Coordinates of C-alpha atoms and ligand atoms in Angstrom, one line a residue:
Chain V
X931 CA 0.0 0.0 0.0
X932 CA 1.0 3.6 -0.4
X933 CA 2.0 5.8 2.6
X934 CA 2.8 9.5 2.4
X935 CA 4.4 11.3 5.4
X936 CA 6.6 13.7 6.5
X937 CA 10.3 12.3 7.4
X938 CA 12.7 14.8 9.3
X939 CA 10.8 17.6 7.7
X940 CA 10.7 15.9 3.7
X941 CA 7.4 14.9 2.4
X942 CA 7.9 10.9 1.8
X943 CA 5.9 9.0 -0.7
X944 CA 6.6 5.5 -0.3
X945 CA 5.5 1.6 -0.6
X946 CA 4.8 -0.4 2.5
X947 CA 3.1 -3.2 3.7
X948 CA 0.1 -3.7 5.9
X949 CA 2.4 -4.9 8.7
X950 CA 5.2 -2.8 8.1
X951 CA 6.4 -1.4 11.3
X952 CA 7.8 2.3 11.7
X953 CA 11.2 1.2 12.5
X954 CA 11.5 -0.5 10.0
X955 CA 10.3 2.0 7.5
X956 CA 12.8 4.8 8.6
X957 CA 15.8 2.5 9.1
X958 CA 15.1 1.1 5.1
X959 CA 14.8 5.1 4.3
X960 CA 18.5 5.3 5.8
X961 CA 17.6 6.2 9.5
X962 CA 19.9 4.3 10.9
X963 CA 19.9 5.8 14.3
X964 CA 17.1 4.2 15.1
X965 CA 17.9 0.9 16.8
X966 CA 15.7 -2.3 17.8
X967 CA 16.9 -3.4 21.5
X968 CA 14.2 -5.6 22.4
X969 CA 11.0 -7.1 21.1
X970 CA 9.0 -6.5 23.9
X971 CA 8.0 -3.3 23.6
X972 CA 10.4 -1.9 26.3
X973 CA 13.8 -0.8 25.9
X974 CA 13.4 2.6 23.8
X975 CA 15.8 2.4 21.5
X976 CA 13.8 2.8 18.9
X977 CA 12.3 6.1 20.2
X978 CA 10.9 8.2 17.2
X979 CA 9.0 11.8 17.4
X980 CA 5.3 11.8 15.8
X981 CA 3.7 14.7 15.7
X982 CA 6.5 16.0 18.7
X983 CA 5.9 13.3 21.0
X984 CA 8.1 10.3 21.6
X985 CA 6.9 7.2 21.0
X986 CA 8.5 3.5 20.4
X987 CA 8.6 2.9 16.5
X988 CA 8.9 -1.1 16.9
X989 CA 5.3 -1.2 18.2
X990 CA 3.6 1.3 15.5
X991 CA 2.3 0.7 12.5
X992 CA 3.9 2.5 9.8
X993 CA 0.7 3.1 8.0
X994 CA -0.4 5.1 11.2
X995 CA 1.9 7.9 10.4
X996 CA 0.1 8.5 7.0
X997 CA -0.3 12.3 6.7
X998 CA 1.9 12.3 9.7
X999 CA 5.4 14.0 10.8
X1000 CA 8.2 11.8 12.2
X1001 CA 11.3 12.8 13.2
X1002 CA 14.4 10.9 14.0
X1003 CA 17.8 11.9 15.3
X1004 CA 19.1 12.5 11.9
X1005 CA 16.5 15.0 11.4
X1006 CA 17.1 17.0 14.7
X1007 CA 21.5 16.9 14.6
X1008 CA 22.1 20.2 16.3
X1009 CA 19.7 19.6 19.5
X1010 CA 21.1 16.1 19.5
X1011 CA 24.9 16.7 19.0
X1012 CA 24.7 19.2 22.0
X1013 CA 22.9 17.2 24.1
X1014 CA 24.8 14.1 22.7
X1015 CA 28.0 16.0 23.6
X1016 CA 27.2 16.5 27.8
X1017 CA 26.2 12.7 27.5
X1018 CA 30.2 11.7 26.7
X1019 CA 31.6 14.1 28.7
X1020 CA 29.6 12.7 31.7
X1021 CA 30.6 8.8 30.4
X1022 CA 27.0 8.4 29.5
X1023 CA 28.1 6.9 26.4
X1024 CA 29.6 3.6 26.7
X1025 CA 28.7 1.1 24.1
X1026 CA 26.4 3.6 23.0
X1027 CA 24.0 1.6 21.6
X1028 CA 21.0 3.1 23.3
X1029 CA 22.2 6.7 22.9
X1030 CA 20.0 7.6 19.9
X1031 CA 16.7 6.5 22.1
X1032 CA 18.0 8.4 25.0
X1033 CA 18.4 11.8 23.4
X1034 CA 15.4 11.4 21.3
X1035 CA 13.1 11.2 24.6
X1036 CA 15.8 13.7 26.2
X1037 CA 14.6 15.7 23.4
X1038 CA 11.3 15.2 23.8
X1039 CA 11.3 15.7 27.4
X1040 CA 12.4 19.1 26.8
X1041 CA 9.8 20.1 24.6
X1042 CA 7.2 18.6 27.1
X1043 CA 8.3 19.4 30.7
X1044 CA 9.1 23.1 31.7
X1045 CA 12.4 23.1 34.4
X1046 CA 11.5 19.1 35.4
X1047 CA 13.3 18.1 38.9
X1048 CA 15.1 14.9 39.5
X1049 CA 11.9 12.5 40.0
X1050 CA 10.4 14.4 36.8
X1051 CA 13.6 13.3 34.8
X1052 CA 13.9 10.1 36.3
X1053 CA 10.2 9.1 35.5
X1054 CA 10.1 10.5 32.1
X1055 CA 13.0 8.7 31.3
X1056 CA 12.6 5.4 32.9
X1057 CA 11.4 4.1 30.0
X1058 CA 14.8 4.1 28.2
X1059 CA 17.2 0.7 29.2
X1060 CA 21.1 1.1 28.9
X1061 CA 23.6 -1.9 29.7
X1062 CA 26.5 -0.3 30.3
X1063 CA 25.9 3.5 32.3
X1064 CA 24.1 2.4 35.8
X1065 CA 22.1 5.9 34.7
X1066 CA 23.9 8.3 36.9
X1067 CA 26.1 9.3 34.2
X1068 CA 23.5 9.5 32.3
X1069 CA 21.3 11.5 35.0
X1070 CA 24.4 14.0 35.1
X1071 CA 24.5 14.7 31.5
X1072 CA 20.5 15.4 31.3
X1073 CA 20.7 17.9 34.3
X1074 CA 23.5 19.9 33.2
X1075 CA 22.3 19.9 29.4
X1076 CA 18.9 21.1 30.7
X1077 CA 21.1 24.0 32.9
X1078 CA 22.9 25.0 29.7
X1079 CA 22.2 28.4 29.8
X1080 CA 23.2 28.6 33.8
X1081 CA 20.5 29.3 34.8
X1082 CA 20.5 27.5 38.6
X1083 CA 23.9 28.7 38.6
X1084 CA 25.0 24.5 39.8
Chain E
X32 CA 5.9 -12.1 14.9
X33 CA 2.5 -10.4 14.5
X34 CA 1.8 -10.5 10.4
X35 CA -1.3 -9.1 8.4
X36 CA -1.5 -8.8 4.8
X37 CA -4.4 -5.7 4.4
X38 CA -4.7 -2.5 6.6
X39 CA -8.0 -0.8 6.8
X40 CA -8.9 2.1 8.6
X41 CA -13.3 2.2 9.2
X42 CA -14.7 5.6 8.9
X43 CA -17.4 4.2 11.0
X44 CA -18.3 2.0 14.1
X45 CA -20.7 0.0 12.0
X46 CA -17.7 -0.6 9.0
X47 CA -15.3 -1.1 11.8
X48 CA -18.0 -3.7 13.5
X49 CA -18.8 -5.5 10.5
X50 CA -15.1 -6.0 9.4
X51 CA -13.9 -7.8 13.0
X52 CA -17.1 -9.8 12.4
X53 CA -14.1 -12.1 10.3
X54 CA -12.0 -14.6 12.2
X55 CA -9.5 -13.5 10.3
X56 CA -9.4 -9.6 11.5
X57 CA -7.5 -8.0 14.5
X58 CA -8.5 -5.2 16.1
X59 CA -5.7 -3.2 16.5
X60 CA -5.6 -0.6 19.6
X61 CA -2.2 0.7 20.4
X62 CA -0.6 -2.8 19.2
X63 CA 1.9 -2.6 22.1
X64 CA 0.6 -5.8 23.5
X65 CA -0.6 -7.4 19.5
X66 CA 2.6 -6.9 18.5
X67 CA 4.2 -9.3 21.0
X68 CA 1.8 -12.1 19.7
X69 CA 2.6 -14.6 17.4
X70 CA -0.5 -14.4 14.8
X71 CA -1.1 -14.2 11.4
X72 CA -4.3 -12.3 10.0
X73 CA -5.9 -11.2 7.0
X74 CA -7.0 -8.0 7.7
X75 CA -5.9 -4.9 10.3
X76 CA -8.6 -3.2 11.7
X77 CA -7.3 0.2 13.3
X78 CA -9.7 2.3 15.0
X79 CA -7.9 5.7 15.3
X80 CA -10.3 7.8 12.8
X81 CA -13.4 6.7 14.6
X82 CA -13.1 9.8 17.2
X83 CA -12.6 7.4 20.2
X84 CA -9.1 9.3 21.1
X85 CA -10.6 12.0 23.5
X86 CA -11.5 12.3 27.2
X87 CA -14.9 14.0 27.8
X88 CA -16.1 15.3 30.9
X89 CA -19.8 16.3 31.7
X90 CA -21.8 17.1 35.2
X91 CA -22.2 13.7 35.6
X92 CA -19.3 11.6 34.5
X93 CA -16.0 11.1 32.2
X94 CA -16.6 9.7 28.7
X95 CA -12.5 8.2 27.8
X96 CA -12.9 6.6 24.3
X97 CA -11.1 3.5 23.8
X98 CA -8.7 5.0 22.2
X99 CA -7.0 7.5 24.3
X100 CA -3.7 6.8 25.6
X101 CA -2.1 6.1 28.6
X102 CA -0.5 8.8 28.5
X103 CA -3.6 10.8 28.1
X104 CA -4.8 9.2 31.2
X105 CA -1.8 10.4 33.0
X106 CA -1.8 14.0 32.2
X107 CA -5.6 14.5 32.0
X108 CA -6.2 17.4 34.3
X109 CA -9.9 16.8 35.1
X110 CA -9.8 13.0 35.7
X111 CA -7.0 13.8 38.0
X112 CA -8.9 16.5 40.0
X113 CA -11.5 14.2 40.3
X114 CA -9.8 11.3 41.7
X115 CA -7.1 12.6 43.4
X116 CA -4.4 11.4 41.2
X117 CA -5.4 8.0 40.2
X118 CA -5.1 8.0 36.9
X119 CA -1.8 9.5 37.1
X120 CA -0.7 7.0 39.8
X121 CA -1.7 3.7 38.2
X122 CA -0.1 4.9 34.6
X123 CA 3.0 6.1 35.7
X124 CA 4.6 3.3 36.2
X125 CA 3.9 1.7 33.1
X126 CA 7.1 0.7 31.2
X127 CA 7.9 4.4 29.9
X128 CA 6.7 7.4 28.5
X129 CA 6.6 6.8 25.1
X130 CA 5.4 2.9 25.8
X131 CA 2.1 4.9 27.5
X132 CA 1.8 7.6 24.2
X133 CA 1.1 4.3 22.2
X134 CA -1.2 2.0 25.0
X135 CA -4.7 2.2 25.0
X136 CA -7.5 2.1 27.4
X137 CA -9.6 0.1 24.9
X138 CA -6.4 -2.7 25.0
X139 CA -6.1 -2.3 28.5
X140 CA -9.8 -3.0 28.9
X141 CA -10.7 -5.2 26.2
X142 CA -7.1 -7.2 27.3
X143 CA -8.7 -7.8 31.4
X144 CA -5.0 -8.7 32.1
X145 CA -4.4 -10.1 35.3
X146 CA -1.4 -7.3 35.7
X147 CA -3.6 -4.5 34.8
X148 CA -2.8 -1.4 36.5
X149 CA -5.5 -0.1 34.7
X150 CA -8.6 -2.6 35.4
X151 CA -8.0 -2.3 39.3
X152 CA -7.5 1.5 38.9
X153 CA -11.3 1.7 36.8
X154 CA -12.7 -1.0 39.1
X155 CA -12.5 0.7 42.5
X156 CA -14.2 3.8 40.7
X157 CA -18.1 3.8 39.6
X158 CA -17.2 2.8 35.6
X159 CA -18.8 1.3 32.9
X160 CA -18.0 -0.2 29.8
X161 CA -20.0 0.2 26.4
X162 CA -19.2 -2.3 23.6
X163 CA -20.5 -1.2 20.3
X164 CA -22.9 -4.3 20.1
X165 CA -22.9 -5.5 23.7
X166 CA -23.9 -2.3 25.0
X167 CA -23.5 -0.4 28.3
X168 CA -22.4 -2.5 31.2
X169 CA -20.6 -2.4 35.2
X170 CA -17.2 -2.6 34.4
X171 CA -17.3 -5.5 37.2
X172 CA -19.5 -7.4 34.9
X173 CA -17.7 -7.4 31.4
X174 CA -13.9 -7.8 33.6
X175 CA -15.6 -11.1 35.3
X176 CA -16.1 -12.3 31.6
X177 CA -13.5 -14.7 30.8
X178 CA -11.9 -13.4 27.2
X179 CA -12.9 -16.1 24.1
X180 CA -11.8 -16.0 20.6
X181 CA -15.8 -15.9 19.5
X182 CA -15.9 -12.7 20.9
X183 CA -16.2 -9.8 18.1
X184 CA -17.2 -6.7 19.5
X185 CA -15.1 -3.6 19.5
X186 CA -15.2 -1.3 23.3
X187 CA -16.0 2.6 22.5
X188 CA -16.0 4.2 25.3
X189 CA -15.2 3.7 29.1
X190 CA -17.6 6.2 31.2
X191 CA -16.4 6.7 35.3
X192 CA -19.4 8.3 37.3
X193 CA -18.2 11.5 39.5
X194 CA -20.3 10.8 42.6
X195 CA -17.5 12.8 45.0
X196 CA -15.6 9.7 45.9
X197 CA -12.0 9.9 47.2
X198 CA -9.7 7.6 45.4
X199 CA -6.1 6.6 45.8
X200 CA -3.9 3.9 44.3
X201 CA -1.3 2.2 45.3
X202 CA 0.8 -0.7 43.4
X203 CA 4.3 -2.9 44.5
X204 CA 7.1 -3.4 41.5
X205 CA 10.6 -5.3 41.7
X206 CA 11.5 -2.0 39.7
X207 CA 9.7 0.9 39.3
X208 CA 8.9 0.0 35.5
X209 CA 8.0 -3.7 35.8
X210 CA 4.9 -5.6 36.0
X211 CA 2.8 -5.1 39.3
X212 CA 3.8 -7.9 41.5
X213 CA 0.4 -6.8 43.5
X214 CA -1.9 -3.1 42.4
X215 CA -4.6 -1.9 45.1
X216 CA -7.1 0.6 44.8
X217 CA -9.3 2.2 47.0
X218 CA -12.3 4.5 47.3
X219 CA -14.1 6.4 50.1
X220 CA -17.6 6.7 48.6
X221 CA -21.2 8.3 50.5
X222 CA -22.2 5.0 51.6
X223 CA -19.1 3.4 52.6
X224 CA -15.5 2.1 50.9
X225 CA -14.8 0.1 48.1
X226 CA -11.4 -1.4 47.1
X227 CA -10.0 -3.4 44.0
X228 CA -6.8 -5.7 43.8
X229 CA -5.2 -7.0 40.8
X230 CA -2.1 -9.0 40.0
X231 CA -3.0 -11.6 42.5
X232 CA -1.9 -12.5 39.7
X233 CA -5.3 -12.9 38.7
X234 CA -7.1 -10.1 37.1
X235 CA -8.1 -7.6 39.5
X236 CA -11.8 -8.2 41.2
X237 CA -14.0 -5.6 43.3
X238 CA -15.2 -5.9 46.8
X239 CA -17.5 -3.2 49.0
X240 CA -17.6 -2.5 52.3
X241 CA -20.1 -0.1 55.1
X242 CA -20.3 0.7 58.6
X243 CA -23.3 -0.4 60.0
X244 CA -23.4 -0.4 64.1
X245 CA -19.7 -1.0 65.2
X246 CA -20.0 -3.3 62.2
X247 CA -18.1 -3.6 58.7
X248 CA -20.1 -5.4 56.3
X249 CA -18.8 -6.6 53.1
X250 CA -20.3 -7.2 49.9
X251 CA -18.6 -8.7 46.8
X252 CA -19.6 -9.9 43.7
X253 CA -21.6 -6.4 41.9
X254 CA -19.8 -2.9 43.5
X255 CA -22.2 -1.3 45.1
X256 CA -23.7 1.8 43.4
X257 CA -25.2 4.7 45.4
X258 CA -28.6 4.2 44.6
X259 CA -28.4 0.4 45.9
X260 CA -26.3 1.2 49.0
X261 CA -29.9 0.0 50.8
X262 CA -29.6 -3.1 48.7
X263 CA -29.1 -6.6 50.4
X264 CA -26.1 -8.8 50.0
X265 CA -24.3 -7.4 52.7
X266 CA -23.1 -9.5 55.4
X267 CA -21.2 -9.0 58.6
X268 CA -17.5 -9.0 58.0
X269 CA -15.8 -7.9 61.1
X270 CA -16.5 -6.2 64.4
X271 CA -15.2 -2.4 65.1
X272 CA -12.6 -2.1 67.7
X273 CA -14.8 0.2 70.2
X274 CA -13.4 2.2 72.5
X275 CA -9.7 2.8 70.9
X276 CA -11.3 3.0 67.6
X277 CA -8.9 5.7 66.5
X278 CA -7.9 6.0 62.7
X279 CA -5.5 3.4 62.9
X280 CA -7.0 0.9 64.8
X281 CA -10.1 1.0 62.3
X282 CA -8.1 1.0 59.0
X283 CA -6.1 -1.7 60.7
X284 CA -9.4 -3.8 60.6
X285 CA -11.2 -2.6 57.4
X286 CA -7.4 -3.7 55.6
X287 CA -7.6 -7.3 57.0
X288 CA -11.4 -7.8 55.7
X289 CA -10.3 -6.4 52.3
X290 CA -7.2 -8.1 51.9
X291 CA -9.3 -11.0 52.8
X292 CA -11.8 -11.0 50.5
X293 CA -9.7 -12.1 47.5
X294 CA -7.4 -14.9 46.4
X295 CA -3.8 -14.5 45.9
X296 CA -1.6 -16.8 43.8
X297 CA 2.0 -17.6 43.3
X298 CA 4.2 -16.5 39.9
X299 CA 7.7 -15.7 38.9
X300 CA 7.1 -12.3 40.7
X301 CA 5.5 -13.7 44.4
X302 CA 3.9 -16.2 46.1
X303 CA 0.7 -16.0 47.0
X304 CA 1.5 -15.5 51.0
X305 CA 3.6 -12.5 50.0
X306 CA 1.2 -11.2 47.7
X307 CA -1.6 -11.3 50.8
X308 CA 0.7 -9.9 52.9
X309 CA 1.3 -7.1 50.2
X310 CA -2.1 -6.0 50.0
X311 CA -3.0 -5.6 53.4
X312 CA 0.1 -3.4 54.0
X313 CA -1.0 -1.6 51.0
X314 CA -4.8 -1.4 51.7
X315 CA -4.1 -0.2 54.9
X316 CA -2.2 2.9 53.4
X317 CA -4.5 4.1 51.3
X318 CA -7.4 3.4 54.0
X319 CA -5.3 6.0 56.0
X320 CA -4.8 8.0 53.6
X321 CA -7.8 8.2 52.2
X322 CA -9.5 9.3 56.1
X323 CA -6.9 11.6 56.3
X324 CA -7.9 13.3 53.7
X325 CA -11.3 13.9 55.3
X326 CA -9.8 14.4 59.1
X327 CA -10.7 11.4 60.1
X328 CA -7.3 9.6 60.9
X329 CA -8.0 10.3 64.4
X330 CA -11.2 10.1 65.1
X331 CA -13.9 6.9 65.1
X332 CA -14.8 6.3 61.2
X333 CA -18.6 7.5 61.7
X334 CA -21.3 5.2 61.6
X335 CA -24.0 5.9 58.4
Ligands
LIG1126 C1 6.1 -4.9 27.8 C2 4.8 -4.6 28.4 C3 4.6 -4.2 29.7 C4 3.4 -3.9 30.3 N1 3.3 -3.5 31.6 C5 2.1 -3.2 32.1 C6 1.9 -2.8 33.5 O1 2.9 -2.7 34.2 N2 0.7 -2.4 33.9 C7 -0.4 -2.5 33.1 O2 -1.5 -2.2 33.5 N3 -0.3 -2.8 31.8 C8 0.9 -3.2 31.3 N4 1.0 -3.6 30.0 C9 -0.2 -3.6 29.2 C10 -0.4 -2.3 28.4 O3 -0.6 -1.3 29.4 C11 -1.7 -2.4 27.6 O4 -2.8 -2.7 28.3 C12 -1.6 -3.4 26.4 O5 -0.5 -3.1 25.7 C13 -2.8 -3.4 25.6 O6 -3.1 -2.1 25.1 P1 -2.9 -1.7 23.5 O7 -3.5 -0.4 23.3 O8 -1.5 -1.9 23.2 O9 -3.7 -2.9 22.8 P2 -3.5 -3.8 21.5 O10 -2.2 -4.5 21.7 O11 -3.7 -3.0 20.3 O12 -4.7 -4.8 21.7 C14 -4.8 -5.7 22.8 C15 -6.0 -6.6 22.6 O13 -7.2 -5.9 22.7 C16 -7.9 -5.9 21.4 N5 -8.5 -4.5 21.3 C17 -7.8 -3.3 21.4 N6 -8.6 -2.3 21.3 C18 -9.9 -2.8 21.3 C19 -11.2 -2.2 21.3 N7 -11.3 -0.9 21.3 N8 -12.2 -3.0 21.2 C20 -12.1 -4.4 21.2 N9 -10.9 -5.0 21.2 C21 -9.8 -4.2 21.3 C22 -6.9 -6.3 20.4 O14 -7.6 -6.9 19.3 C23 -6.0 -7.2 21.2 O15 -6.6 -8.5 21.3 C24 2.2 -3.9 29.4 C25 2.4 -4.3 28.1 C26 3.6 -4.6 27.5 C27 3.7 -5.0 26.1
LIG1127 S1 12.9 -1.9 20.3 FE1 12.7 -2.1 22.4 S2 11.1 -0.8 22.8 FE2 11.2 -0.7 20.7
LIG1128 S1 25.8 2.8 26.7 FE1 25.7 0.6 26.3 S2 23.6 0.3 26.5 FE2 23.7 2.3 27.1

């Protein structure tokens, strides 16, 4: 069947299947940040934006995002190479394998939650696994990437 | 692997209805938990253009259409008012955010999981279900109903009754996103209390309780809805301690009775003893919290 969307902000018109799901589709239109890291619906590292909010793109359809925007780390690189960066300085990034799921919902967080405290991070993040960090790194890296600008002068 | 070889989208109930008439049709909510399964269909039927993705809220009651997320649930201002933060506190926990932007209270429903956050959340609350052809029922009644493959109806709309009842929920987790090893919830309603527990592991079940002369008396089976609160089918559960009847001393009791009234099994996550012990500790909690709320923690629970 036909799908038409829009993919890190270019209209897609492309061929898919009735089962075809989203992570699939980006990674075969050469979004390759996207990884699968489970197949039980609960890992997040295959976190994709529709319509700005995160959701996990080896559990939607792909001919749900018909008419749709979707946005992958490819399509937001500045946001993510900052944020990416605070995430290495911190040791966030071992393996690195669930990096692009992290910053997508680290992304996404931000859009959602005005000045979020620990819990609020820890909750709306909880929902992406990582092997390697133990999370504090990790934790580390979101707070002072939120505090960029100084604001809470920490 | 879940595997389908059309995709069809129903611009109406009726379409939507006749279509999952087929054996070889899925009804596909969110998909979170369909996608898991290991099945092989003909046709997708997805629901998402039927307007069943909104939360409505009139004088009486909530309207959630089975198609509103999780998420929704979470963040929805006015079912939160209403119940004190219930639908926040049995979502949150729920694997992760963007797990509950794709879960949908029509699966959660439809599914009557034994783990279901969800089901014991709705169940301690006055709710019913409608199903497009099975009509408007207790939620009590279609959860009791074991799940078959005949069954081909689709759920609309899941409709919660604001009769000025306090609610609170309270569940226990290895780790904070995991499966519920046990999930309570508990109301304080005009004529009395009524609690739900799931993941016993079995799927969560309803139970109703008034003061009546130093007396609790339970009643299981059908919640009890305001206008039957005179009903019969009540029967002694417990005697009030009397003279130190302070907050604790009465939750203390009320917890036992409830705890009681259900069956607890033994998983991977529990046994069945810890899972009993689980819900009393639990039970109790929100029973304190909940007269707390009120001002009642330290004085006797008043007789009706
Ligand atoms: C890894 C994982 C962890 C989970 N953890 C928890 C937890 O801790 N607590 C908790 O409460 N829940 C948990 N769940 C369950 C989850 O919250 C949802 O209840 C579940 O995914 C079903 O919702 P869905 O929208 O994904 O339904 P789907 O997967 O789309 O559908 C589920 C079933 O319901 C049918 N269906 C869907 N919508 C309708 C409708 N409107 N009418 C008729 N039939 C319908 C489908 O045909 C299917 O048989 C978990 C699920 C997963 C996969
Ligand atoms: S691949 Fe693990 S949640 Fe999607
Ligand atoms: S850095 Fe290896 S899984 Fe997270």
């Amino acid at each position: 069947m036909k799908l038409e969307f829009q993919l890190n902000g270019k209209a897609v018109q492309t061929e898919i299947q009735a089962d075809t799901l989203l992570l699939d589709l980006v990674r075969s239109l050469g979004c390759l940040s996207v990884k699968r890291g489970c197949e039980t619906s609960n890992c997040g590292l295959c976190t994709v934006m529709v319509e700005g909010k995160p959701v996990l793109s080896c559990s939607v359809l792909a001919a749900r995002v018909q008419g749709k925007r979707v946005f992958t780390l490819e399509g937001l690189q500045e946001e993510a190479e900052e944020a990416g960066r605070y995430l290495a300085q911190e040791g966030g990034e071992q393996c690195g394998y669930c990096s692009p799921g992290f910053l997508m919902n680290v992304l996404a967080m931000e859009r959602e939650l005005t000045d979020p405290d620990e819990d609020q991070i820890k909750e709306y993040l909880a929902g992406n696994l990582c092997r390697c960090s133990g999370y504090m790194s990790q934790l580390r890296a979101v707070k002072k990437y939120l505090n960029r600008k100084g604001e809470k002068g920490c | 692997m879940f595997q389908a070889k059309e995709y069809v989208k129903p611009a109406s109930l009726e379409e939507a209805y006749r279509l999952c008439q087929k054996r070889s049709s899925v009804v596909v909510g969110g998909m979170m938990w369909l996608k898991m399964e290991t099945i092989r269909k003909q046709t997708i039927v997805d629901l998402s253009d039927l307007g069943l993705g909104e939360v409505r809220e009139s004088e009486e009651e909530f309207q959630i259409g089975a198609m509103v997320t999780l998420r929704m649930l979470e963040t929805d201002e006015g079912l939160n008012r209403e119940f004190d933060g219930v639908f926040k506190e049995c979502t949150r926990h729920i694997v992760g955010v963007q797990f509950r932007n794709g879960a949908t209270v029509g699966g959660s429903v439809y599914g009557r999981f034994g783990f279901s956050d969800i089901l014991t959340a709705l169940l301690a609350l006055d709710t019913e279900v409608e199903l497009y052809h099975g009509g408007r029922m207790p939620l009590a009644e279609f959860a009791a109903r074991p799940r078959q493959v005949t069954e081909r109806d689709i759920l609309t709309y899941v409709y919660v009754k604001k009769d000025k009842r306090k609610a609170a929920y309270l569940s226990e987790r290895r780790t904070s996103t995991d499966f519920p090893l046990i999930a309570c919830c508990g109301a304080r309603t005009d004529w009395g209390w009524q609690f739900a527990v799931g993941a016993r592991p079995g799927k969560a079940e309803t139970v109703s309780f008034r003061v009546i002369d130093g007396w609790l008396e339970r009643r299981t089976g059908k919640p009890c809805q305001a206008v039957e609160a005179q009903d019969t089918g009540w029967t002694k559960a417990a005697g009030l301690p009397q003279s130190e009847a302070s907050g604790d001393a009465f939750a203390e009791t009320l917890a036992g009775a409830a705890a009681a009234s259900f069956i607890y099994g033994t998983n991977l996550t529990g046994s069945g003893t810890y899972r009993a012990y689980l819900a009393k500790v639990l039970l109790k909690r929100l029973i304190l919290g909940l007269l707390a709320e009120s001002g009642l923690a330290e004085g006797k629970e008043e007789e009706r």
